[in-house]
């Protein structure tokens, strides 16, 4: 199955870790955003929203939005029911919490990172804005509260796809040079999850590549 991606992209890394957890092989299609490859007509035909990650499965079915892809990979490709159950629990309330954390990541945690840091690294070179910094730190504070007394972001005893999504985001915070130590639960969770998440090394390496943008300032 074709996977349009860039190693540095956090949402792409979340999908790669999920694919590893599920045991599915991705045919990697490097998509250089800086060279505008995502705006080429052939890519726009696949994904008019021109975002990576984008997946094209063996039947030609196309899907983008990393968290939608994570769910699809578990539901369609995970052959081991006990692994699928751990990654994406079927109990409606457990599953609802996984969804809540995934939507929190896309709408708050990573979104606020992007709002604060992207203008600084991608061209505009705006100085960090105090309001956007406060908002970003509020997001981290929320995550810290969710993790109070918990090993995993959706609670329970098992790593879920929400951990993989948020692991990709938090690794990006780290390479931005943001000091996570003040968020003791986030820090504790991060130190643990990066030792148990499948393909965590790929995530760390991709995040390191993303971190190079910060040195180009
Ligand atoms: N919420 C989306 C975000 C996807 C996204 O914005 N990806 C960036 C790279 S990290 C991208 O493709 N940007 C190019 C564009 O939007 O034109 C997801 O999780 O998949």
PDB file of N, CA and C in Angstrom, residues 2 4 6 8 47 71 75-76 93-94 111 117 123 131 133 140 145 162 168 195 204 206:
ATOM      1  N   UNK A   2       0.521   2.206  -0.819  1.00  0.00           N
ATOM      2  CA  UNK A   2       1.374   3.386  -0.987  1.00  0.00           C
ATOM      3  C   UNK A   2       1.125   4.393   0.141  1.00  0.00           C
ATOM      4  N   UNK A   4       2.239   8.207   1.112  1.00  0.00           N
ATOM      5  CA  UNK A   4       2.870   9.476   0.765  1.00  0.00           C
ATOM      6  C   UNK A   4       3.208  10.187   2.067  1.00  0.00           C
ATOM      7  N   UNK A   6       6.572  12.352   4.585  1.00  0.00           N
ATOM      8  CA  UNK A   6       7.911  12.913   4.811  1.00  0.00           C
ATOM      9  C   UNK A   6       8.328  12.442   6.207  1.00  0.00           C
ATOM     10  N   UNK A   8       9.969  13.807   8.564  1.00  0.00           N
ATOM     11  CA  UNK A   8       9.877  14.785   9.648  1.00  0.00           C
ATOM     12  C   UNK A   8       8.456  15.074  10.112  1.00  0.00           C
ATOM     13  N   UNK A  47      -5.513  13.445  -3.537  1.00  0.00           N
ATOM     14  CA  UNK A  47      -5.905  14.164  -2.326  1.00  0.00           C
ATOM     15  C   UNK A  47      -6.008  15.656  -2.629  1.00  0.00           C
ATOM     16  N   UNK A  71      -6.847   4.546  12.450  1.00  0.00           N
ATOM     17  CA  UNK A  71      -8.019   3.709  12.738  1.00  0.00           C
ATOM     18  C   UNK A  71      -8.234   2.692  11.617  1.00  0.00           C
ATOM     19  N   UNK A  75      -8.375  -1.348  11.992  1.00  0.00           N
ATOM     20  CA  UNK A  75      -9.640  -2.041  11.711  1.00  0.00           C
ATOM     21  C   UNK A  75      -9.530  -2.998  10.527  1.00  0.00           C
ATOM     22  N   UNK A  76      -8.767  -2.592   9.513  1.00  0.00           N
ATOM     23  CA  UNK A  76      -8.752  -3.425   8.304  1.00  0.00           C
ATOM     24  C   UNK A  76      -7.589  -4.408   8.251  1.00  0.00           C
ATOM     25  N   UNK A  93     -16.981   3.055  25.641  1.00  0.00           N
ATOM     26  CA  UNK A  93     -16.438   4.146  26.470  1.00  0.00           C
ATOM     27  C   UNK A  93     -14.917   4.232  26.352  1.00  0.00           C
ATOM     28  N   UNK A  94     -14.263   3.075  26.310  1.00  0.00           N
ATOM     29  CA  UNK A  94     -12.796   3.082  26.154  1.00  0.00           C
ATOM     30  C   UNK A  94     -12.454   3.705  24.789  1.00  0.00           C
ATOM     31  N   UNK A 111      -2.045  21.371  17.024  1.00  0.00           N
ATOM     32  CA  UNK A 111      -2.491  22.626  16.401  1.00  0.00           C
ATOM     33  C   UNK A 111      -1.818  23.835  17.065  1.00  0.00           C
ATOM     34  N   UNK A 117       4.937  27.641  16.659  1.00  0.00           N
ATOM     35  CA  UNK A 117       6.265  27.438  16.080  1.00  0.00           C
ATOM     36  C   UNK A 117       6.341  27.603  14.559  1.00  0.00           C
ATOM     37  N   UNK A 123       9.524  30.382   7.182  1.00  0.00           N
ATOM     38  CA  UNK A 123       9.554  31.553   6.317  1.00  0.00           C
ATOM     39  C   UNK A 123       9.267  32.880   6.967  1.00  0.00           C
ATOM     40  N   UNK A 131       0.824  35.238  23.468  1.00  0.00           N
ATOM     41  CA  UNK A 131      -0.511  34.629  23.569  1.00  0.00           C
ATOM     42  C   UNK A 131      -0.507  33.211  23.012  1.00  0.00           C
ATOM     43  N   UNK A 133       2.074  31.286  22.796  1.00  0.00           N
ATOM     44  CA  UNK A 133       2.864  30.450  23.709  1.00  0.00           C
ATOM     45  C   UNK A 133       1.995  29.997  24.886  1.00  0.00           C
ATOM     46  N   UNK A 140      -0.471  21.695  26.719  1.00  0.00           N
ATOM     47  CA  UNK A 140       0.407  20.743  27.410  1.00  0.00           C
ATOM     48  C   UNK A 140      -0.084  20.491  28.837  1.00  0.00           C
ATOM     49  N   UNK A 145      -2.720  16.881  32.832  1.00  0.00           N
ATOM     50  CA  UNK A 145      -3.850  16.520  33.717  1.00  0.00           C
ATOM     51  C   UNK A 145      -4.442  15.160  33.298  1.00  0.00           C
ATOM     52  N   UNK A 162      -3.918   6.425  20.321  1.00  0.00           N
ATOM     53  CA  UNK A 162      -3.836   7.810  20.811  1.00  0.00           C
ATOM     54  C   UNK A 162      -2.438   8.095  21.361  1.00  0.00           C
ATOM     55  N   UNK A 168       4.078  11.207  18.595  1.00  0.00           N
ATOM     56  CA  UNK A 168       4.644  11.935  17.447  1.00  0.00           C
ATOM     57  C   UNK A 168       4.634  13.446  17.720  1.00  0.00           C
ATOM     58  N   UNK A 195       9.904   3.961  24.909  1.00  0.00           N
ATOM     59  CA  UNK A 195      10.604   2.672  25.021  1.00  0.00           C
ATOM     60  C   UNK A 195       9.695   1.496  24.624  1.00  0.00           C
ATOM     61  N   UNK A 204      11.616   8.924  16.439  1.00  0.00           N
ATOM     62  CA  UNK A 204      12.690   9.771  16.977  1.00  0.00           C
ATOM     63  C   UNK A 204      13.561  10.301  15.839  1.00  0.00           C
ATOM     64  N   UNK A 206      12.706  10.694  12.638  1.00  0.00           N
ATOM     65  CA  UNK A 206      11.939  11.667  11.858  1.00  0.00           C
ATOM     66  C   UNK A 206      11.844  12.999  12.582  1.00  0.00           C
TER      67      UNK A 206
END
